[in-house]
Short mmCIF file of C-alpha atoms in Angstrom, two decimals:
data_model
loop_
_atom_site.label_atom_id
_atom_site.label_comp_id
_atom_site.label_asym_id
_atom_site.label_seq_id
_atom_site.Cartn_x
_atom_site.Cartn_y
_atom_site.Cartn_z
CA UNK A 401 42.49 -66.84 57.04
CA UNK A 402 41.08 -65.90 60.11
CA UNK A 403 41.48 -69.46 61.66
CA UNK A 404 44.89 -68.87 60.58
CA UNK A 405 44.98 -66.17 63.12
CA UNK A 406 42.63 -67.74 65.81
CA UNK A 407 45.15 -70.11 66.11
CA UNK A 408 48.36 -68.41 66.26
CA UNK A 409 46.52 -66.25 68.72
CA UNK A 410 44.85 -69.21 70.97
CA UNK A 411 48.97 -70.78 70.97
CA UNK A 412 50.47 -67.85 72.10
CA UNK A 413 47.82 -67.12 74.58
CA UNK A 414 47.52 -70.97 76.39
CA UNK A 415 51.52 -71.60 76.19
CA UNK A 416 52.30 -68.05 77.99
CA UNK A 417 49.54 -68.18 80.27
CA UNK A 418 51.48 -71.97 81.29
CA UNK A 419 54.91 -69.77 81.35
CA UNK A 420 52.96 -67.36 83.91
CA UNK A 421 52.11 -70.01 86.11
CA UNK A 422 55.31 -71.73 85.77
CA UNK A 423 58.08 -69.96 85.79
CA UNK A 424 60.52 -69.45 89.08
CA UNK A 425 61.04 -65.54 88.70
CA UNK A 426 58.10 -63.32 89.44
CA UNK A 427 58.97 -60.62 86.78
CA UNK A 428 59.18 -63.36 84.10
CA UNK A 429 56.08 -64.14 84.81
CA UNK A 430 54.98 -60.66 84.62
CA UNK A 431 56.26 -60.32 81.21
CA UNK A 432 54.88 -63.56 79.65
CA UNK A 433 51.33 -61.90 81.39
CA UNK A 434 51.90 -58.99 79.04
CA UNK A 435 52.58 -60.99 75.43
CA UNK A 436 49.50 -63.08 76.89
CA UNK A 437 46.96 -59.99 77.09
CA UNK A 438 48.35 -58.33 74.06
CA UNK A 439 47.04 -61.40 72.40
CA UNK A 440 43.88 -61.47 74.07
CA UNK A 441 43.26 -57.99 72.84
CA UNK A 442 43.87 -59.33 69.29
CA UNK A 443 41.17 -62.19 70.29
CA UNK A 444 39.08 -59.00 70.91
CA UNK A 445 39.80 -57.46 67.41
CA UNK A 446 38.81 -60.54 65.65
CA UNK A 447 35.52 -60.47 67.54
CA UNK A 448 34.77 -56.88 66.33
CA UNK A 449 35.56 -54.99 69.20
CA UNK A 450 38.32 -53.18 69.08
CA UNK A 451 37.35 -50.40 72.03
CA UNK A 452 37.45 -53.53 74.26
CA UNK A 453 41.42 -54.12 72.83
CA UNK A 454 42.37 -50.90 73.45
CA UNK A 455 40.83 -50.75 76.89
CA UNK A 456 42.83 -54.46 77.10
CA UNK A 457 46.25 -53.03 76.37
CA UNK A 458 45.85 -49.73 77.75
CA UNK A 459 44.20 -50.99 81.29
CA UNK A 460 45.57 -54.28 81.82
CA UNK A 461 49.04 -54.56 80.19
CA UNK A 462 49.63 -50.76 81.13
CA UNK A 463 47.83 -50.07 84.56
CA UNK A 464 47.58 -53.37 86.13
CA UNK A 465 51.00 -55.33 84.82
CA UNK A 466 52.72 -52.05 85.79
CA UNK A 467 51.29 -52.11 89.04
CA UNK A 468 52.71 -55.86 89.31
CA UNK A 469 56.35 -54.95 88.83
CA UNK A 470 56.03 -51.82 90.84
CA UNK A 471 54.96 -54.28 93.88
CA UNK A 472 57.53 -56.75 92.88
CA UNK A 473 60.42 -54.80 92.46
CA UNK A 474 59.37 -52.79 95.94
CA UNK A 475 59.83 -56.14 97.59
CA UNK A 476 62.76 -58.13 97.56
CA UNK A 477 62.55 -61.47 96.07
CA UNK A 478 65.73 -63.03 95.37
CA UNK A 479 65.92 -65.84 97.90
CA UNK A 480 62.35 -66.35 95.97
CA UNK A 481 63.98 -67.82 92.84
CA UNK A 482 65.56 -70.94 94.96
CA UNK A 483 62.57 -71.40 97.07
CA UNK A 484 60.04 -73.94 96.68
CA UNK A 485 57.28 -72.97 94.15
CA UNK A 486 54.42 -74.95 94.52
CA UNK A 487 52.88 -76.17 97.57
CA UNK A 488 52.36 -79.53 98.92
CA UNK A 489 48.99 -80.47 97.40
CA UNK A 490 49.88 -79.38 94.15
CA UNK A 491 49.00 -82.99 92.40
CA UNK A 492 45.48 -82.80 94.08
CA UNK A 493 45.18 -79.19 92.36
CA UNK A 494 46.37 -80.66 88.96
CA UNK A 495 43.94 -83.92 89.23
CA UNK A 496 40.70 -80.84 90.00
CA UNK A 497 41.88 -78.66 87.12
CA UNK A 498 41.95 -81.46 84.67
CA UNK A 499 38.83 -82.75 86.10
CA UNK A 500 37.18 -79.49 85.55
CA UNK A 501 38.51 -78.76 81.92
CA UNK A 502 37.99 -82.27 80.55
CA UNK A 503 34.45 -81.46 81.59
CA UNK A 504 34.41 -77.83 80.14
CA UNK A 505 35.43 -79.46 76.85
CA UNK A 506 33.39 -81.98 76.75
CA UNK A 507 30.17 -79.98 77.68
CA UNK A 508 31.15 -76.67 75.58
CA UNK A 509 32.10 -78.89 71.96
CA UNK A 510 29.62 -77.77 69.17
CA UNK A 511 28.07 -75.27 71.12
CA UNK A 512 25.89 -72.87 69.06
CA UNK A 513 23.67 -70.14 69.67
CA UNK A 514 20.28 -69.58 68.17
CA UNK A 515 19.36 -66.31 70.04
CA UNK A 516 19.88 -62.94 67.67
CA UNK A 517 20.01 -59.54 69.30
CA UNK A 518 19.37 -56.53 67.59
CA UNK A 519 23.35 -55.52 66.98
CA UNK A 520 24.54 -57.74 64.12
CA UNK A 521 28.08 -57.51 62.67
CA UNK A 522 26.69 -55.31 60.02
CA UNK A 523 25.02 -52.65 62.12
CA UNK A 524 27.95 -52.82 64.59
CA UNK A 525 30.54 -52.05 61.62
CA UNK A 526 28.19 -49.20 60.40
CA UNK A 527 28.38 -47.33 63.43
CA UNK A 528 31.59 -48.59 64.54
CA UNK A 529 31.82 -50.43 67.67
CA UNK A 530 32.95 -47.52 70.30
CA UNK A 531 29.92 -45.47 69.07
CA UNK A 532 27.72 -48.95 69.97
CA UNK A 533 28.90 -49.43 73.34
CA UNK A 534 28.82 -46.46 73.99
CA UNK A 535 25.54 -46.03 73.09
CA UNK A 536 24.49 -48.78 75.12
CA UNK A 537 26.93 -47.54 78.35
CA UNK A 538 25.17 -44.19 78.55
CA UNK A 539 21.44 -45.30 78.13
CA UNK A 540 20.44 -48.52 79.56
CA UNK A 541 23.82 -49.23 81.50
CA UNK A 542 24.57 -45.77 83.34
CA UNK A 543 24.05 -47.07 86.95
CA UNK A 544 26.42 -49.81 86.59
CA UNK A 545 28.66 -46.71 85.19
CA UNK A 546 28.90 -44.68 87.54
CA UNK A 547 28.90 -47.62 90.36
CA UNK A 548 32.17 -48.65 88.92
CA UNK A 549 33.68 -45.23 88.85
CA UNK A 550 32.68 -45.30 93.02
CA UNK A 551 33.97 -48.68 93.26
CA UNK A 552 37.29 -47.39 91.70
CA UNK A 553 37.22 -44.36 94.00
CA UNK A 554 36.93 -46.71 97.09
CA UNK A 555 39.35 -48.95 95.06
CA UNK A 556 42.08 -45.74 95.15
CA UNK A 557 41.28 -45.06 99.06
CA UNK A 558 41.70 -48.35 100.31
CA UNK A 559 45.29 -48.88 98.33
CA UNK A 560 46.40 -46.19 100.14
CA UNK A 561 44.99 -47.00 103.96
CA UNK A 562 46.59 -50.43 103.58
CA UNK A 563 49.97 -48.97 102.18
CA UNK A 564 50.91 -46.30 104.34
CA UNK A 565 53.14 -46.45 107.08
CA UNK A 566 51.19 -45.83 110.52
CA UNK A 567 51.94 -42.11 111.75
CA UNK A 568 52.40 -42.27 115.71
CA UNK B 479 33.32 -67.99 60.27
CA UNK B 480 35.18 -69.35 63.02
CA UNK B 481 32.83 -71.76 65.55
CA UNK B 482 31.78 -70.25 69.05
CA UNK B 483 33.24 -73.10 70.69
CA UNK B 484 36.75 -72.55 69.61
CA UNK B 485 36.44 -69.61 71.73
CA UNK B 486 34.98 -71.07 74.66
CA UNK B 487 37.55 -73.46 74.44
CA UNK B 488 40.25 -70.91 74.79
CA UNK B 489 38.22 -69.22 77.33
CA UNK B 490 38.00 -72.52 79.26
CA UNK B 491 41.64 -73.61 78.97
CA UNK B 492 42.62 -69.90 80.13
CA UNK B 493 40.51 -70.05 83.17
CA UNK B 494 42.03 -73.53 84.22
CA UNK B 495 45.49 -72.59 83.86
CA UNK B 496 44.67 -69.56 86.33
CA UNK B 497 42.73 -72.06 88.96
CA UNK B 498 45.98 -74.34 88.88
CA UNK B 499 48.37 -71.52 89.62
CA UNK B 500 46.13 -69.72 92.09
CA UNK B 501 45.93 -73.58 93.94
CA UNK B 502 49.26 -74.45 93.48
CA UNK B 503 51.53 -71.48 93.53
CA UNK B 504 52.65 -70.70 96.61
CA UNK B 505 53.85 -66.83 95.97
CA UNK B 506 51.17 -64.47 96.62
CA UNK B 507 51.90 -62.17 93.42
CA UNK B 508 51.67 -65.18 90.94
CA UNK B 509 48.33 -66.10 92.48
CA UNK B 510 47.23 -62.53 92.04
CA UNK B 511 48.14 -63.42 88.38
CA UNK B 512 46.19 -66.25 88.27
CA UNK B 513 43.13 -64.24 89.58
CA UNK B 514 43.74 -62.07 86.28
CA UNK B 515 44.34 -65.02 83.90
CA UNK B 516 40.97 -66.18 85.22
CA UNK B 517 39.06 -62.86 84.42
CA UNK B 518 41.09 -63.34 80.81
CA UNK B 519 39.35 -66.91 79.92
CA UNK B 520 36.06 -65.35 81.34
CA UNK B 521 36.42 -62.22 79.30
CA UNK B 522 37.20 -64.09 75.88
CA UNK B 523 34.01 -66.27 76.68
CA UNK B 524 31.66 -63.08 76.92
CA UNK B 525 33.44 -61.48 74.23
CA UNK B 526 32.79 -64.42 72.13
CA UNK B 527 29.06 -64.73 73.36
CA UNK B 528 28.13 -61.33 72.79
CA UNK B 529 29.81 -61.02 69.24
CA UNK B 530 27.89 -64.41 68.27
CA UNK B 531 24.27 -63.84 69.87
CA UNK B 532 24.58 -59.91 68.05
CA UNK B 533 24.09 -58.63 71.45
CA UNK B 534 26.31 -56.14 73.58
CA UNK B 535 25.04 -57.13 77.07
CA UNK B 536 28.47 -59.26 77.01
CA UNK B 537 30.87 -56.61 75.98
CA UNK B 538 29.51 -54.58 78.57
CA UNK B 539 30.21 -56.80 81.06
CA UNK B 540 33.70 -57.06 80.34
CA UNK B 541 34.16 -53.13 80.34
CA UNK B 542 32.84 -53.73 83.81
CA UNK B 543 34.86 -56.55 84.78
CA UNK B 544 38.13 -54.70 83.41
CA UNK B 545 37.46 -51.68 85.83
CA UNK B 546 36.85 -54.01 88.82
CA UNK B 547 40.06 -56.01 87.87
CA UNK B 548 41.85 -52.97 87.91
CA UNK B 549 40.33 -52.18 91.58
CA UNK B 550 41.19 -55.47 92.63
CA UNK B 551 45.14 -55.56 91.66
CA UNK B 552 45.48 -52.47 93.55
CA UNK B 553 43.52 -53.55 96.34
CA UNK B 554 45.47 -56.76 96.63
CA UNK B 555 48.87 -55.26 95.68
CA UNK B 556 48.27 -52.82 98.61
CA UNK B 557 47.73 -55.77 101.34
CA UNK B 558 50.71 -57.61 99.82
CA UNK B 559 52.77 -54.81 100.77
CA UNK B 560 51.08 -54.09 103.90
CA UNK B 561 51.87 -58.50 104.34
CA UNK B 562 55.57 -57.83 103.72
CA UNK B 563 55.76 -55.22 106.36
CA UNK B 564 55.32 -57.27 109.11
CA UNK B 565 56.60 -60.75 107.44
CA UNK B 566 59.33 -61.05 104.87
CA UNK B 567 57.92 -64.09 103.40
CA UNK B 568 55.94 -64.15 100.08
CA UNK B 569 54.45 -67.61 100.97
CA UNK B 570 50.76 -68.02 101.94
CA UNK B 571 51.60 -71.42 103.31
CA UNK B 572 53.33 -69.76 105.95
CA UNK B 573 50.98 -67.21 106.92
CA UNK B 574 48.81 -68.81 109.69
CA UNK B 575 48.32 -66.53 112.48
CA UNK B 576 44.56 -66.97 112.26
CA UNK B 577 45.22 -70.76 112.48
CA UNK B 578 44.67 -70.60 116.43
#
């Protein structure tokens, strides 16, 4: 049953990240990006964490994807849709991709892991996974924390310095 | 039980489908998609690892990557607009005023 649903989820996922990166109009694109990380977060639910799905949808497919089509539809893009879409050296791009997956396949097939941690499914569903990670985020992680939160702060003043209009 | 290296293999395909489009594309926003379908395949392959070595150091990480990807859309969206202010053109191929 559940390969039943890694696999509907790992189709969706691989044919609309394709459809992101090749369709003509930028807001299709946009749109295939948001069935694509709506399925991710159910990737994240069948791995037991399910704060990390809601932080999926509610981050990426409603902060960042919103932010997309806000920039998009700010600029004007219709000559965009006859335009050429890839650039010159696209084959060379195509012949390093599938250079580098054929060796990510090869190299990653019937790899296991023999190291065990101290948070097993079990003890993870016990004290449900928000309560873990949180745990964890507070204690030994709080630096990182609140690094990110300036990071973000720097993240909200620099958006706007770039953005504005210069005042004479 | 699903094997680990199903997941890695999404993870892996995800990330090359981003590297094509951020090499090939030439419109600036779809290669700022790219960048995120790239953090995607990365974050499925920590999610995966952290789930199947019963550690959290992983999910942590992508709670970490998440908030920088959200810095770095706005970031980037903010130059793109700042781009289209003095150029109408959404193609990096024709932006070489560094070029000399």
């Amino acid at each position: 049953m559940l390969e039943f649903f890694f696999g509907y989820l790992s189709l969706v996922i691989i044919i609309f990240s394709l459809l992101v990166v090749l369709s003509k109009n930028a807001i299709h694109s946009v749109l295939y990006m948001l069935v694509m990380f709506f399925h991710v977060a159910g990737i994240y639910l069948l791995l037991q964490a399910e704060f990390l799905a809601a932080v999926q949808i509610i981050v990426y497919a409603g902060a960042i994807l919103v932010l997309f089509l806000f920039a998009i539809m700010l600029l004007n893009l219709r000559e965009e849709l006859s335009a050429e879409q890839l650039t010159d050296g696209w084959p060379a791009s195509l012949a390093v991709v599938a250079g580098l997956l054929l060796t990510l396949m090869l190299s990653l097939g019937g790899f296991t892991t023999t190291f065990n941690g101290s948070w097993s499914p079990e003890k993870i569903k016990e004290i449900t996974f928000t309560k873990a990670l949180g745990q964890a985020l507070y204690t030994g992680y709080i630096l990182p924390f609140e690094v990110a939160s300036i990071i973000l702060l720097v993240a909200i003043v620099g958006a706007i310095v770039l953005a504005k209009r210069r005042l004479n | 039980m699903i094997p680990l290296h199903w997941y890695l293999w999404l993870g892996s395909i995800v990330f090359c489908i981003g590297i094509f489009g951020f090499l090939a594309k030439r419109n600036i926003i779809i290669m700022f998609l790219s960048i995120e379908l790239m953090l995607n395949g990365v974050n499925i392959s920590l999610v995966a690892l952290s789930h199947y070595m019963q550690d959290l150091r992983g999910e942590i990480l992508v709670f970490f990557i998440i908030a920088v990807a959200a810095a770095e859309a706005a970031i980037g969206l903010a130059i793109v607009v700042s781009l289209f202010r003095n150029r109408t053109s959404p193609h990096v191929d024709e932006i070489r005023e560094l070029k000399g």
